[in-house]
Amino acid sequence: MNTCKYFKNLHEQEAPLLLPNAWDALSALILEQAGFKAIGTTSWGMANSLGYQDGEIISFEACLSIVEKIMAVVSIPVTVDIESGFAKTNDEIMSNVIKLANLGVVGINIEDSFKPFASHLADSVEGGLKDAADHGELIKSIRLGLNDAGYQDFFINARIDAYFYAKDPLQETIKRGSCYIDNGASGIFVPGMTQSDDIRTLTQSIAAPVNLMSLPDLTDMSQLQDLGVKRFSLGNALSDLTIAFMEHTASTLLQQNNTASLYQNPAFNTQVNTVFHRANR
């Protein structure tokens, strides 16, 4: 079984696939060695790791470079968050996806909202949802391009941003989800959705895997399984926690004028040493 097919099958189990999100090679390696079956990337965390904000401020080449480094150190499936595609035209976006597939990536997230400050856009654009039919055509273009390149099982996870922009987000999500699945998406991803009734209605209305993102009021995997969710992503929560730990530690070092705080978590030090030992075998 090829890696794309294996990853696709992970969405057909009874329990949801818990998908952590890496932002560089080391975070990906740690997640693999922790025992996760697959990993995604977080565009937010990747941008932060280069000193930028999220929103396609970094170039696609920078994103591709990080993914290359991740693919060099892990053997489990990797799916990549490409935001809105890092390009203007459907053909350009499709070409970017093929470049990722050629690296061995098994899937992408691609979202249906505009990026107001994207580095590749010559003119400023307003945020908000794209036209659903137009985005459906983009997904169709990506699917046809992948099929032509021999990547029929590549997982297109269509991110729907209705819970950030729409007046009736549930119905807008159902409408868009149906359109995107009809045009070749493998599943849908709905960040911001947290209400149980909405989740159940969505999973019963869409004939494809539904992916949600962890939030402070959405954490219980058992509940999500009962609601029909098939994939649950960490998003940028882990990268944010890592940054917060570094910020707190840096402040503590300065305030205490003492490095003792660096050595007060033996389990943390042991884990880091174990990761580097395994990576260098």
Coordinates of C-alpha atoms in Angstrom, one line a residue:
M1 CA 0.0 0.0 0.0
N2 CA 1.4 3.4 -1.0
T3 CA 1.8 6.2 1.7
C4 CA -1.1 8.3 0.2
K5 CA -3.4 5.3 0.4
Y6 CA -2.3 4.5 3.9
F7 CA -3.0 8.1 5.0
K8 CA -6.4 8.1 3.3
N9 CA -7.3 4.9 5.1
L10 CA -6.5 6.6 8.5
H11 CA -9.6 8.7 7.9
E12 CA -11.8 5.6 7.6
Q13 CA -11.3 4.2 11.2
E14 CA -13.9 4.4 13.9
A15 CA -11.7 6.7 16.1
P16 CA -10.7 10.1 14.7
L17 CA -7.2 10.5 13.5
L18 CA -5.3 12.8 15.9
L19 CA -3.1 14.8 13.7
P20 CA -0.3 17.0 15.4
N21 CA 1.1 19.9 13.5
A22 CA 4.9 20.4 13.1
W23 CA 6.7 23.6 12.0
D24 CA 10.2 22.4 11.4
A25 CA 12.3 19.2 11.1
L26 CA 12.9 18.8 14.8
S27 CA 9.3 19.2 15.8
A28 CA 8.3 16.7 13.1
L29 CA 10.9 14.2 14.4
I30 CA 9.7 14.6 18.0
L31 CA 6.1 14.0 16.9
E32 CA 7.0 10.9 14.9
Q33 CA 9.0 9.4 17.8
A34 CA 6.2 10.1 20.2
G35 CA 4.2 7.6 18.2
F36 CA 1.8 9.6 16.0
K37 CA 0.7 7.8 12.8
A38 CA 0.9 11.0 10.6
I39 CA 1.7 14.7 11.0
G40 CA 0.5 17.9 9.4
T41 CA 2.3 21.2 9.2
T42 CA 1.1 24.4 10.7
S43 CA 1.5 27.5 8.4
W44 CA 1.3 29.7 11.5
G45 CA 4.1 27.9 13.2
M46 CA 6.2 27.7 10.1
A47 CA 5.9 31.4 9.5
N48 CA 6.7 32.1 13.1
S49 CA 9.8 29.9 12.9
L50 CA 11.1 32.2 10.2
G51 CA 10.2 35.4 12.1
Y52 CA 7.0 36.2 10.2
Q53 CA 3.3 36.3 10.8
D54 CA 0.9 33.8 9.2
G55 CA -1.0 34.6 6.0
E56 CA 1.4 33.7 3.1
I57 CA 3.8 36.4 4.1
I58 CA 6.6 33.9 3.6
S59 CA 7.1 32.6 0.0
F60 CA 6.1 29.2 -1.2
E61 CA 9.8 28.4 -1.7
A62 CA 10.4 29.0 2.0
C63 CA 7.5 26.7 2.8
L64 CA 8.8 24.1 0.4
S65 CA 12.2 24.3 1.9
I66 CA 10.9 23.5 5.4
V67 CA 8.8 20.6 4.1
E68 CA 11.8 19.2 2.3
K69 CA 13.7 19.2 5.6
I70 CA 10.8 17.5 7.4
M71 CA 10.5 14.8 4.7
A72 CA 14.2 14.1 5.1
V73 CA 13.9 13.1 8.8
V74 CA 10.5 11.4 9.2
S75 CA 9.0 8.3 7.6
I76 CA 5.3 8.7 8.6
P77 CA 2.8 10.5 6.2
V78 CA 3.1 14.3 6.1
T79 CA 0.3 16.6 5.0
V80 CA 1.0 20.3 4.4
D81 CA -1.0 23.4 5.1
I82 CA -0.6 25.6 2.0
E83 CA -3.1 28.3 3.2
S84 CA -4.7 29.6 0.0
G85 CA -2.1 28.1 -2.3
F86 CA 0.8 30.7 -2.4
A87 CA -0.1 31.8 -5.9
K88 CA -2.7 33.8 -8.0
T89 CA -3.9 31.3 -10.6
N90 CA -5.3 27.8 -10.4
D91 CA -2.5 26.5 -12.6
E92 CA 0.1 28.0 -10.4
I93 CA -1.5 26.6 -7.3
M94 CA -1.8 23.2 -8.9
S95 CA 1.9 23.3 -9.8
N96 CA 2.8 24.1 -6.1
V97 CA 0.8 21.1 -5.0
I98 CA 2.5 18.8 -7.5
K99 CA 5.9 20.0 -6.2
L100 CA 4.8 18.9 -2.7
A101 CA 3.5 15.6 -4.0
N102 CA 6.9 15.0 -5.7
L103 CA 8.6 15.3 -2.3
G104 CA 6.4 12.5 -1.0
V105 CA 3.8 14.6 0.8
V106 CA 0.5 12.8 1.0
G107 CA -2.0 15.7 1.3
I108 CA -2.7 19.4 1.7
N109 CA -5.0 21.8 3.4
I110 CA -6.2 24.5 1.1
E111 CA -8.5 27.2 2.4
D112 CA -11.3 29.2 0.8
S113 CA -10.5 32.7 2.2
F114 CA -8.4 35.5 0.9
K115 CA -5.0 36.5 2.2
P116 CA -4.9 40.3 2.5
F117 CA -1.2 40.6 3.0
A118 CA 0.2 37.7 1.0
S119 CA 3.7 38.3 -0.3
H120 CA 2.9 37.1 -3.8
L121 CA 0.0 39.5 -4.3
A122 CA 1.0 42.8 -6.0
D123 CA -2.2 44.5 -4.9
S124 CA -3.8 44.5 -1.5
V125 CA -7.0 42.4 -1.2
E126 CA -9.6 42.3 1.4
G127 CA -10.1 39.3 3.6
G128 CA -13.2 37.2 3.5
L129 CA -14.6 34.1 1.7
K130 CA -13.9 33.4 -1.9
D131 CA -16.7 32.5 -4.3
A132 CA -17.6 28.9 -3.6
A133 CA -17.9 27.9 -7.3
D134 CA -14.6 29.5 -8.1
H135 CA -12.9 27.6 -5.3
G136 CA -14.6 24.4 -6.4
E137 CA -12.9 24.9 -9.8
L138 CA -9.6 25.3 -8.1
I139 CA -10.0 22.1 -6.3
K140 CA -11.0 20.4 -9.5
S141 CA -7.9 21.7 -11.2
I142 CA -5.7 20.4 -8.4
R143 CA -7.4 17.0 -8.4
L144 CA -7.0 16.6 -12.2
G145 CA -3.4 17.7 -12.0
L146 CA -2.7 15.2 -9.3
N147 CA -4.4 12.4 -11.2
D148 CA -2.4 13.2 -14.3
A149 CA 0.8 13.1 -12.3
G150 CA -0.1 9.7 -10.8
Y151 CA -1.2 10.9 -7.3
Q152 CA -4.8 9.7 -7.4
D153 CA -4.9 8.9 -3.6
F154 CA -3.4 12.3 -2.6
F155 CA -5.6 13.8 0.2
I156 CA -7.1 17.2 -0.6
N157 CA -8.5 18.6 2.7
A158 CA -10.7 21.6 1.8
R159 CA -10.6 24.1 4.6
I160 CA -13.8 26.1 4.9
D161 CA -13.6 29.4 6.8
A162 CA -17.3 30.1 7.1
Y163 CA -17.1 30.1 10.9
F164 CA -14.8 33.2 10.6
Y165 CA -16.8 35.1 8.0
A166 CA -20.3 33.8 7.3
K167 CA -23.6 35.0 8.9
D168 CA -25.0 31.4 8.9
P169 CA -21.7 29.4 9.2
L170 CA -23.3 26.0 9.4
Q171 CA -25.4 26.2 6.3
E172 CA -22.5 28.0 4.4
T173 CA -20.2 25.2 5.5
I174 CA -22.6 22.4 4.3
K175 CA -23.1 24.2 0.9
R176 CA -19.4 24.8 0.4
G177 CA -18.4 21.3 1.6
S178 CA -20.8 19.6 -0.8
C179 CA -19.4 21.7 -3.7
Y180 CA -15.8 21.0 -2.8
I181 CA -16.3 17.2 -2.4
D182 CA -18.1 17.2 -5.8
N183 CA -15.1 18.8 -7.3
G184 CA -12.6 16.3 -6.0
A185 CA -11.8 17.2 -2.3
S186 CA -11.1 14.2 -0.1
G187 CA -12.4 15.8 3.1
I188 CA -13.3 19.1 4.6
F189 CA -11.6 21.0 7.5
V190 CA -13.7 23.5 9.5
P191 CA -11.7 25.5 12.0
G192 CA -13.7 27.5 14.5
M193 CA -16.6 25.0 14.7
T194 CA -17.2 23.9 18.3
Q195 CA -20.9 23.3 19.0
S196 CA -21.9 19.7 19.2
D197 CA -25.2 20.2 17.3
D198 CA -23.5 21.9 14.5
I199 CA -20.8 19.2 14.3
R200 CA -23.3 16.3 14.2
T201 CA -25.4 18.1 11.5
L202 CA -22.3 18.6 9.4
T203 CA -21.0 15.1 9.7
Q204 CA -24.4 13.7 8.8
S205 CA -24.7 16.1 5.8
I206 CA -21.3 15.6 4.2
A207 CA -20.3 12.3 2.5
A208 CA -16.6 12.7 3.3
P209 CA -14.3 12.9 6.4
V210 CA -14.8 16.0 8.5
N211 CA -11.7 17.5 10.2
L212 CA -11.9 19.9 13.1
M213 CA -9.2 21.8 15.0
S214 CA -8.5 21.7 18.7
L215 CA -9.6 24.8 20.6
P216 CA -9.9 25.4 24.4
D217 CA -13.6 24.4 24.3
L218 CA -13.1 21.5 21.8
T219 CA -10.7 18.9 23.1
D220 CA -12.5 15.6 23.9
M221 CA -11.7 12.9 21.3
S222 CA -14.3 10.5 22.6
Q223 CA -17.0 13.2 22.1
L224 CA -15.8 13.9 18.6
Q225 CA -15.9 10.2 17.7
D226 CA -19.6 10.1 18.8
L227 CA -20.3 13.1 16.7
G228 CA -18.8 11.5 13.6
V229 CA -15.6 13.5 13.2
K230 CA -12.8 11.6 11.4
R231 CA -9.8 13.8 11.9
F232 CA -8.7 16.2 14.7
S233 CA -5.8 18.6 14.3
L234 CA -3.8 20.5 16.8
G235 CA -3.4 23.5 14.5
N236 CA -0.9 26.1 15.9
A237 CA -1.6 25.2 19.6
L238 CA 1.6 23.1 20.1
S239 CA 3.8 25.7 18.4
D240 CA 2.2 28.5 20.4
L241 CA 2.8 26.5 23.6
T242 CA 6.5 26.0 22.6
I243 CA 7.0 29.7 22.0
A244 CA 5.2 30.6 25.2
F245 CA 7.6 28.2 27.1
M246 CA 10.6 29.9 25.5
E247 CA 9.3 33.4 26.3
H248 CA 8.6 32.5 29.9
T249 CA 12.0 30.8 30.3
A250 CA 13.9 33.7 28.7
S251 CA 12.1 36.2 31.1
T252 CA 12.9 33.9 34.1
L253 CA 16.6 33.8 33.2
L254 CA 16.8 37.6 33.1
Q255 CA 14.8 38.2 36.2
Q256 CA 16.6 35.6 38.3
N257 CA 20.1 36.2 36.9
N258 CA 20.5 32.5 37.3
T259 CA 20.3 29.6 34.9
A260 CA 19.0 27.0 37.4
S261 CA 15.5 27.1 35.8
L262 CA 17.0 25.4 32.7
Y263 CA 17.7 22.3 34.7
Q264 CA 14.5 22.0 36.8
N265 CA 12.6 19.7 34.5
P266 CA 14.6 16.4 34.2
A267 CA 11.9 14.7 32.1
F268 CA 12.2 17.5 29.5
N269 CA 16.0 17.3 29.3
T270 CA 15.8 13.5 29.1
Q271 CA 13.3 13.7 26.2
V272 CA 15.5 16.1 24.3
N273 CA 18.6 14.0 24.7
T274 CA 16.6 10.9 23.6
V275 CA 15.4 12.6 20.4
F276 CA 18.9 13.8 19.4
H277 CA 20.3 10.3 20.2
R278 CA 17.8 8.6 17.9
A279 CA 18.2 11.2 15.2
N280 CA 21.9 10.6 15.1
R281 CA 22.0 6.8 15.1

